[in-house]
Coordinates of C-alpha atoms in Angstrom, one line a residue:
M1 CA -98.9 130.4 40.1
L2 CA -97.2 127.4 41.9
K3 CA -95.6 128.4 45.3
K4 CA -92.9 127.0 47.1
I5 CA -95.2 124.5 49.1
D6 CA -96.7 123.2 45.7
W7 CA -93.4 122.3 44.3
Y8 CA -92.9 120.7 47.7
I9 CA -95.7 118.6 47.1
I10 CA -95.2 117.7 43.6
K11 CA -91.8 116.5 43.9
K12 CA -92.7 114.6 46.9
F13 CA -95.6 113.0 44.8
L14 CA -93.8 112.2 41.6
G15 CA -90.6 111.0 43.7
T16 CA -92.6 108.8 45.8
F17 CA -94.7 107.5 42.7
F18 CA -92.0 106.8 40.2
F19 CA -89.4 105.2 42.8
S20 CA -91.9 102.8 44.3
L21 CA -93.2 102.1 40.5
L22 CA -89.7 101.5 39.4
L23 CA -88.9 98.9 42.4
I24 CA -92.3 97.3 41.8
I25 CA -91.4 96.8 37.7
I26 CA -87.7 95.6 38.8
V27 CA -89.3 92.8 40.9
V28 CA -92.0 91.6 38.7
L29 CA -89.4 91.6 35.7
V30 CA -87.2 89.5 37.9
F31 CA -90.0 86.8 38.9
T32 CA -91.1 87.1 35.2
Y33 CA -87.7 86.2 33.8
S34 CA -87.5 83.3 36.5
E35 CA -90.8 81.8 34.9
Q36 CA -90.0 82.6 31.4
A37 CA -86.1 81.4 31.5
D38 CA -86.5 77.8 30.4
N39 CA -88.6 78.5 27.6
F40 CA -85.9 81.3 26.2
Q41 CA -83.3 78.4 26.7
Y42 CA -85.3 75.7 25.0
N43 CA -86.0 78.0 21.9
N44 CA -82.4 79.1 21.8
A45 CA -83.4 82.9 22.2
P46 CA -80.2 85.2 21.5
S47 CA -79.2 87.5 24.5
D48 CA -80.1 90.6 22.7
V49 CA -83.8 89.1 21.9
I50 CA -84.1 88.9 25.9
V51 CA -83.0 92.1 26.9
K52 CA -84.9 93.2 23.9
Y53 CA -88.2 91.7 25.3
Y54 CA -87.9 92.9 28.7
L55 CA -87.0 96.2 28.2
T56 CA -90.4 96.7 25.9
L57 CA -92.1 94.9 28.6
A58 CA -90.9 97.3 31.4
P59 CA -93.1 100.2 29.9
F60 CA -96.3 97.9 29.7
F61 CA -95.7 97.1 33.6
A62 CA -95.7 101.0 34.0
T63 CA -98.7 101.7 32.5
L64 CA -100.6 98.7 34.2
F65 CA -99.2 99.4 37.4
S66 CA -99.5 103.5 37.2
P67 CA -103.2 103.9 38.6
T68 CA -102.6 101.9 41.9
F69 CA -99.0 103.3 42.4
T70 CA -100.6 106.9 42.1
F71 CA -102.8 106.1 44.7
I72 CA -100.4 104.4 47.1
A73 CA -97.7 107.3 46.5
V74 CA -100.4 109.8 47.8
V75 CA -101.5 107.7 50.9
F76 CA -97.8 107.1 51.7
F77 CA -96.5 110.6 51.7
T78 CA -99.4 112.6 52.7
S79 CA -100.1 109.9 55.8
K80 CA -96.3 110.8 56.4
M81 CA -97.0 114.5 56.1
A82 CA -100.0 114.4 58.3
F83 CA -98.1 112.6 61.0
N84 CA -95.7 114.9 61.1
S85 CA -97.9 117.8 61.7
E86 CA -96.9 119.2 58.1
I87 CA -100.6 119.4 57.1
I88 CA -102.0 120.8 60.6
G89 CA -99.3 123.4 60.0
M90 CA -100.6 124.3 56.6
F91 CA -104.0 124.5 57.6
S92 CA -103.2 126.7 60.6
N93 CA -101.8 129.3 58.1
G94 CA -104.9 129.4 56.2
I95 CA -104.3 126.9 53.5
S96 CA -107.8 124.9 52.9
L97 CA -107.7 121.5 51.6
H98 CA -109.1 122.8 48.5
R99 CA -106.1 124.8 48.1
L100 CA -104.1 121.7 49.3
L101 CA -105.4 119.8 46.2
R102 CA -103.8 122.0 43.6
P103 CA -100.3 120.6 43.7
Y104 CA -101.7 117.0 43.9
F105 CA -103.7 117.4 40.7
V106 CA -100.9 118.9 38.9
G107 CA -99.0 115.8 39.8
A108 CA -101.8 113.6 38.8
F109 CA -101.9 115.5 35.4
I110 CA -98.4 114.7 35.2
I111 CA -98.9 110.9 35.7
A112 CA -101.9 110.9 33.7
A113 CA -100.5 112.4 30.6
F114 CA -97.5 110.2 31.1
S115 CA -99.6 107.3 31.0
F116 CA -102.1 108.2 28.4
I117 CA -99.0 109.2 25.7
L118 CA -97.3 106.0 26.8
T119 CA -100.4 103.6 26.3
N120 CA -101.8 105.3 23.1
F121 CA -98.8 106.4 20.9
I122 CA -95.3 104.8 22.3
L123 CA -96.3 101.2 23.4
P124 CA -98.1 100.4 20.4
S125 CA -94.7 100.0 18.8
T126 CA -93.0 98.5 21.8
N127 CA -95.8 95.8 22.2
E128 CA -95.6 94.5 18.4
I129 CA -91.8 93.7 19.4
K130 CA -92.7 92.0 22.7
N131 CA -95.9 90.0 21.4
D132 CA -93.6 88.7 18.5
I133 CA -90.7 87.4 21.1
Y134 CA -93.6 85.9 23.0
D135 CA -95.0 84.1 20.3
N136 CA -91.7 82.9 18.8
Y137 CA -89.5 82.4 21.7
I138 CA -92.0 81.6 24.8
T139 CA -95.2 79.9 23.4
K140 CA -93.6 78.9 19.9
R141 CA -96.8 79.8 18.3
R142 CA -95.1 81.5 15.1
G143 CA -98.6 82.6 13.7
G144 CA -100.1 79.0 14.3
Q145 CA -103.1 80.0 15.7
Q146 CA -106.8 78.8 15.1
N147 CA -109.5 81.2 15.2
T148 CA -113.2 79.9 15.2
N149 CA -116.4 81.4 14.5
I150 CA -115.8 84.1 12.3
H151 CA -118.6 86.1 11.0
M152 CA -118.7 89.4 9.0
Q153 CA -119.7 91.6 6.2
L154 CA -117.4 91.8 3.1
E155 CA -119.6 94.6 1.4
K156 CA -123.1 95.9 1.9
G157 CA -125.5 92.9 1.3
L158 CA -122.6 90.2 1.4
F159 CA -121.7 88.0 4.5
I160 CA -119.3 85.2 5.4
S161 CA -118.9 82.9 8.0
I162 CA -116.2 80.6 8.4
G163 CA -115.9 77.8 11.3
S164 CA -112.5 77.8 11.7
Y165 CA -109.1 79.2 10.2
S166 CA -105.6 78.1 10.4
T167 CA -103.3 81.1 10.2
D168 CA -100.2 79.4 9.4
K169 CA -101.7 77.2 6.6
E170 CA -104.1 79.9 5.6
I171 CA -107.2 77.7 5.3
G172 CA -110.5 78.1 6.4
R173 CA -113.1 75.5 6.8
R174 CA -117.1 75.3 7.1
V175 CA -117.6 78.2 4.7
K176 CA -120.8 79.9 4.1
M177 CA -121.7 83.3 2.2
E178 CA -124.6 84.8 1.6
R179 CA -126.1 87.9 -0.2
F180 CA -129.1 89.9 0.4
E181 CA -130.6 92.6 -1.8
D182 CA -133.3 95.1 0.1
G183 CA -133.6 92.2 2.8
V184 CA -134.0 89.3 0.5
M185 CA -131.8 86.6 0.3
Q186 CA -130.5 86.4 -3.5
S187 CA -127.7 83.7 -3.1
T188 CA -126.0 81.3 -0.8
L189 CA -122.8 79.9 -1.1
T190 CA -121.1 76.7 1.1
A191 CA -117.9 75.0 0.7
S192 CA -115.7 72.8 2.9
E193 CA -112.6 74.9 2.7
I194 CA -111.2 78.0 1.5
V195 CA -107.7 78.4 0.8
W196 CA -105.8 81.7 0.0
N197 CA -103.5 81.6 -2.9
N198 CA -100.3 84.3 -2.3
D199 CA -99.3 84.3 -5.9
N200 CA -102.4 85.5 -7.4
Q201 CA -104.0 86.9 -4.4
N202 CA -107.1 85.3 -4.8
W203 CA -109.3 82.6 -2.6
T204 CA -109.7 79.0 -3.8
L205 CA -113.4 77.4 -2.7
K206 CA -113.2 73.8 -2.3
Q207 CA -116.2 71.6 -2.5
Y208 CA -118.4 74.3 -3.3
N209 CA -122.6 74.5 -3.7
I210 CA -124.1 77.5 -4.9
R211 CA -127.5 78.2 -4.4
D212 CA -129.2 81.2 -6.8
I213 CA -132.5 82.2 -6.2
N214 CA -134.5 83.8 -8.5
D215 CA -138.1 84.3 -7.4
L216 CA -140.0 81.0 -7.2
S217 CA -137.0 79.2 -8.7
E218 CA -133.4 78.7 -7.8
T219 CA -130.1 77.1 -9.7
I220 CA -127.8 75.1 -7.7
T221 CA -124.1 74.9 -8.8
K222 CA -121.7 72.7 -7.7
G223 CA -117.8 72.1 -7.9
R224 CA -114.7 70.9 -6.7
A225 CA -113.0 74.2 -7.0
L226 CA -113.5 77.7 -7.6
D227 CA -111.2 80.7 -7.8
T228 CA -112.9 84.2 -6.6
V229 CA -111.9 87.4 -5.4
I230 CA -113.5 88.9 -2.7
N231 CA -113.1 91.8 0.3
L232 CA -111.1 89.8 2.5
V233 CA -107.3 89.2 2.9
P234 CA -105.5 86.9 5.6
S235 CA -104.6 89.5 7.8
E236 CA -108.4 90.5 8.6
L237 CA -108.8 86.8 9.8
I238 CA -105.4 86.9 11.7
I239 CA -106.7 88.6 15.1
K240 CA -105.0 87.6 18.0
D241 CA -106.1 88.5 21.9
N242 CA -103.2 90.9 21.9
S243 CA -103.3 92.5 18.4
T244 CA -105.0 95.7 19.4
E245 CA -102.2 96.2 22.0
S246 CA -100.1 97.0 18.8
M247 CA -102.7 99.7 17.6
T248 CA -102.4 103.6 18.4
L249 CA -105.4 105.2 19.6
V250 CA -106.3 106.6 16.4
E251 CA -105.5 102.9 14.4
L252 CA -107.8 101.1 17.5
Y253 CA -110.9 103.6 16.4
R254 CA -110.7 103.1 13.0
F255 CA -110.1 99.4 13.3
I256 CA -113.2 99.5 15.2
E257 CA -115.3 100.9 13.0
D258 CA -114.1 98.7 10.3
Q259 CA -115.3 95.8 12.2
K260 CA -118.5 97.3 12.8
T261 CA -118.9 97.5 9.1
K262 CA -117.7 94.2 8.5
G263 CA -120.5 93.0 11.2
T264 CA -117.7 90.9 13.3
N265 CA -119.5 89.4 16.3
N266 CA -116.8 90.3 18.9
V267 CA -116.7 94.4 18.6
A268 CA -117.6 94.9 22.0
E269 CA -114.1 93.7 23.3
Y270 CA -112.4 96.1 21.2
Q271 CA -114.6 99.1 22.3
V272 CA -113.8 97.9 26.1
K273 CA -110.1 98.4 25.1
L274 CA -110.8 101.7 23.5
Y275 CA -112.7 103.0 26.4
E276 CA -110.3 101.6 29.0
R277 CA -107.4 103.9 27.3
L278 CA -109.8 106.8 28.1
A279 CA -111.1 106.2 31.2
S280 CA -107.6 105.3 32.8
P281 CA -106.2 108.9 33.1
L282 CA -109.4 110.0 34.5
A283 CA -109.1 107.4 37.4
T284 CA -105.7 108.9 38.4
F285 CA -107.7 112.4 39.4
I286 CA -110.1 110.0 41.3
L287 CA -107.8 108.1 43.2
T288 CA -105.5 111.0 44.1
L289 CA -108.7 112.8 45.4
I290 CA -109.6 109.8 47.6
G291 CA -105.9 109.3 48.9
V292 CA -105.6 113.2 49.9
S293 CA -109.0 112.7 51.9
L294 CA -108.2 109.8 53.2
A295 CA -104.2 110.4 54.2
S296 CA -104.9 114.1 55.3
R297 CA -106.8 113.2 58.5
K298 CA -104.2 112.0 61.4
I299 CA -105.7 108.9 63.0
R300 CA -104.7 106.2 65.3
G301 CA -102.4 103.5 63.7
G302 CA -100.3 105.6 62.0
V303 CA -99.1 105.3 58.5
G304 CA -99.5 101.5 58.5
L305 CA -103.6 101.8 59.0
H306 CA -103.4 104.6 56.1
L307 CA -101.8 102.2 53.6
G308 CA -103.9 99.2 54.6
L309 CA -107.1 101.2 53.6
G310 CA -105.8 102.7 51.2
L311 CA -104.7 99.6 49.3
L312 CA -108.1 98.2 50.0
I313 CA -109.8 101.0 48.2
A314 CA -107.2 100.9 45.6
F315 CA -107.4 96.9 44.7
S316 CA -111.6 97.3 45.1
F317 CA -111.5 100.0 42.5
L318 CA -109.0 97.3 40.4
M319 CA -111.5 94.6 41.0
F320 CA -114.4 96.5 40.1
M321 CA -112.9 97.4 36.9
R322 CA -112.0 93.8 36.0
V323 CA -115.3 92.6 36.6
S324 CA -117.1 95.5 34.7
T325 CA -114.5 94.6 31.8
V326 CA -115.6 90.9 31.7
I327 CA -119.6 91.9 31.7
A328 CA -118.7 94.3 28.9
S329 CA -116.9 91.9 26.6
A330 CA -119.9 89.2 27.5
G331 CA -122.4 91.8 26.0
T332 CA -124.3 92.1 29.1
I333 CA -124.3 95.8 29.1
T334 CA -122.8 98.1 26.8
P335 CA -119.0 98.8 27.1
L336 CA -119.3 102.5 27.5
L337 CA -121.1 102.4 30.4
A338 CA -119.2 99.1 31.7
I339 CA -115.6 100.9 31.7
W340 CA -116.9 104.3 32.8
L341 CA -119.2 102.8 35.7
P342 CA -116.3 102.3 38.2
N343 CA -115.1 106.0 37.7
I344 CA -118.5 107.2 38.2
I345 CA -118.9 105.1 41.7
F346 CA -115.4 105.8 43.0
A347 CA -116.0 109.5 42.1
L348 CA -118.8 109.5 44.3
I349 CA -116.9 107.9 47.0
A350 CA -113.9 110.6 46.6
Y351 CA -116.3 113.4 47.1
I352 CA -117.9 111.9 50.2
L353 CA -114.5 111.6 51.6
Y354 CA -113.4 114.9 50.3
R355 CA -116.6 116.3 52.4
L356 CA -115.6 114.5 55.5
A357 CA -111.9 115.5 55.5
P358 CA -110.5 117.9 57.8
K359 CA -110.7 121.4 56.4

């Protein structure tokens, strides 16, 4: 049962968090618009499109800055309470640090739930709008992307590799397909191009060469063009860097499983994004514990020193997260370990600071 002191801390926590988050979002949006205004003007973007873009960009920044400003909010108002002797008064009245953490964790839970729901179930639809406007009015790509070095499994034993694929022309170049049975190669196909036929919903192979292997003999078939139906559609080859932003948590998980089945070579990048969505809410609790343990002590230097130390720890955490993400994407360590390692290390730091904090 929450008491009056609990509600007092929760209101201060959430009030400071949402107010500071709102301020930083406004500042970032203003700077972002100043950088992108020329692009919108050059591409004749309607005013309603510009408004829609920044309305969808705001919740994106909210989730991006949420862990950092959770920590800053905790350090800021807890430090003020400590220097106003409110923390000492609570301890003098028999409230332990363990008991004091209850309203903090309630506030952290609210923020973590807000961030989790926003990231996994609301942002995917708004991100799709944001990314479309970005492509059409800022970078002016309109889908004209070049994907390179595509490798995937179309069905059991059938593999395809495409050197490059143009998303606007729906043409792939340097194509190779290989079929295996029981680990033994049965046939290979190479083609200079593979072209999607939208009317017939099939592919055309150009300048193809088919090599069928039968025991010790082989048959070679060549031709200029060959229509074929394979388990592949153009949308599966149009995987942009921000494509996973438009997927809910469930959709992202299913997408990863599908990419594993197809043998896609960059599954680790998608796994990193999945684990980030799951690990981020826990980081809210860890940073909250660090913030309380650090700021509840009244030290020489005032609130400014607390904020300085807090910012150092917060940005160290974010830097560690970024480094781990890059390492995981490169395949040096498993994505699961890379994403959870910062949480594990900083959870140990939080425990040490908690043990050293005044009780």
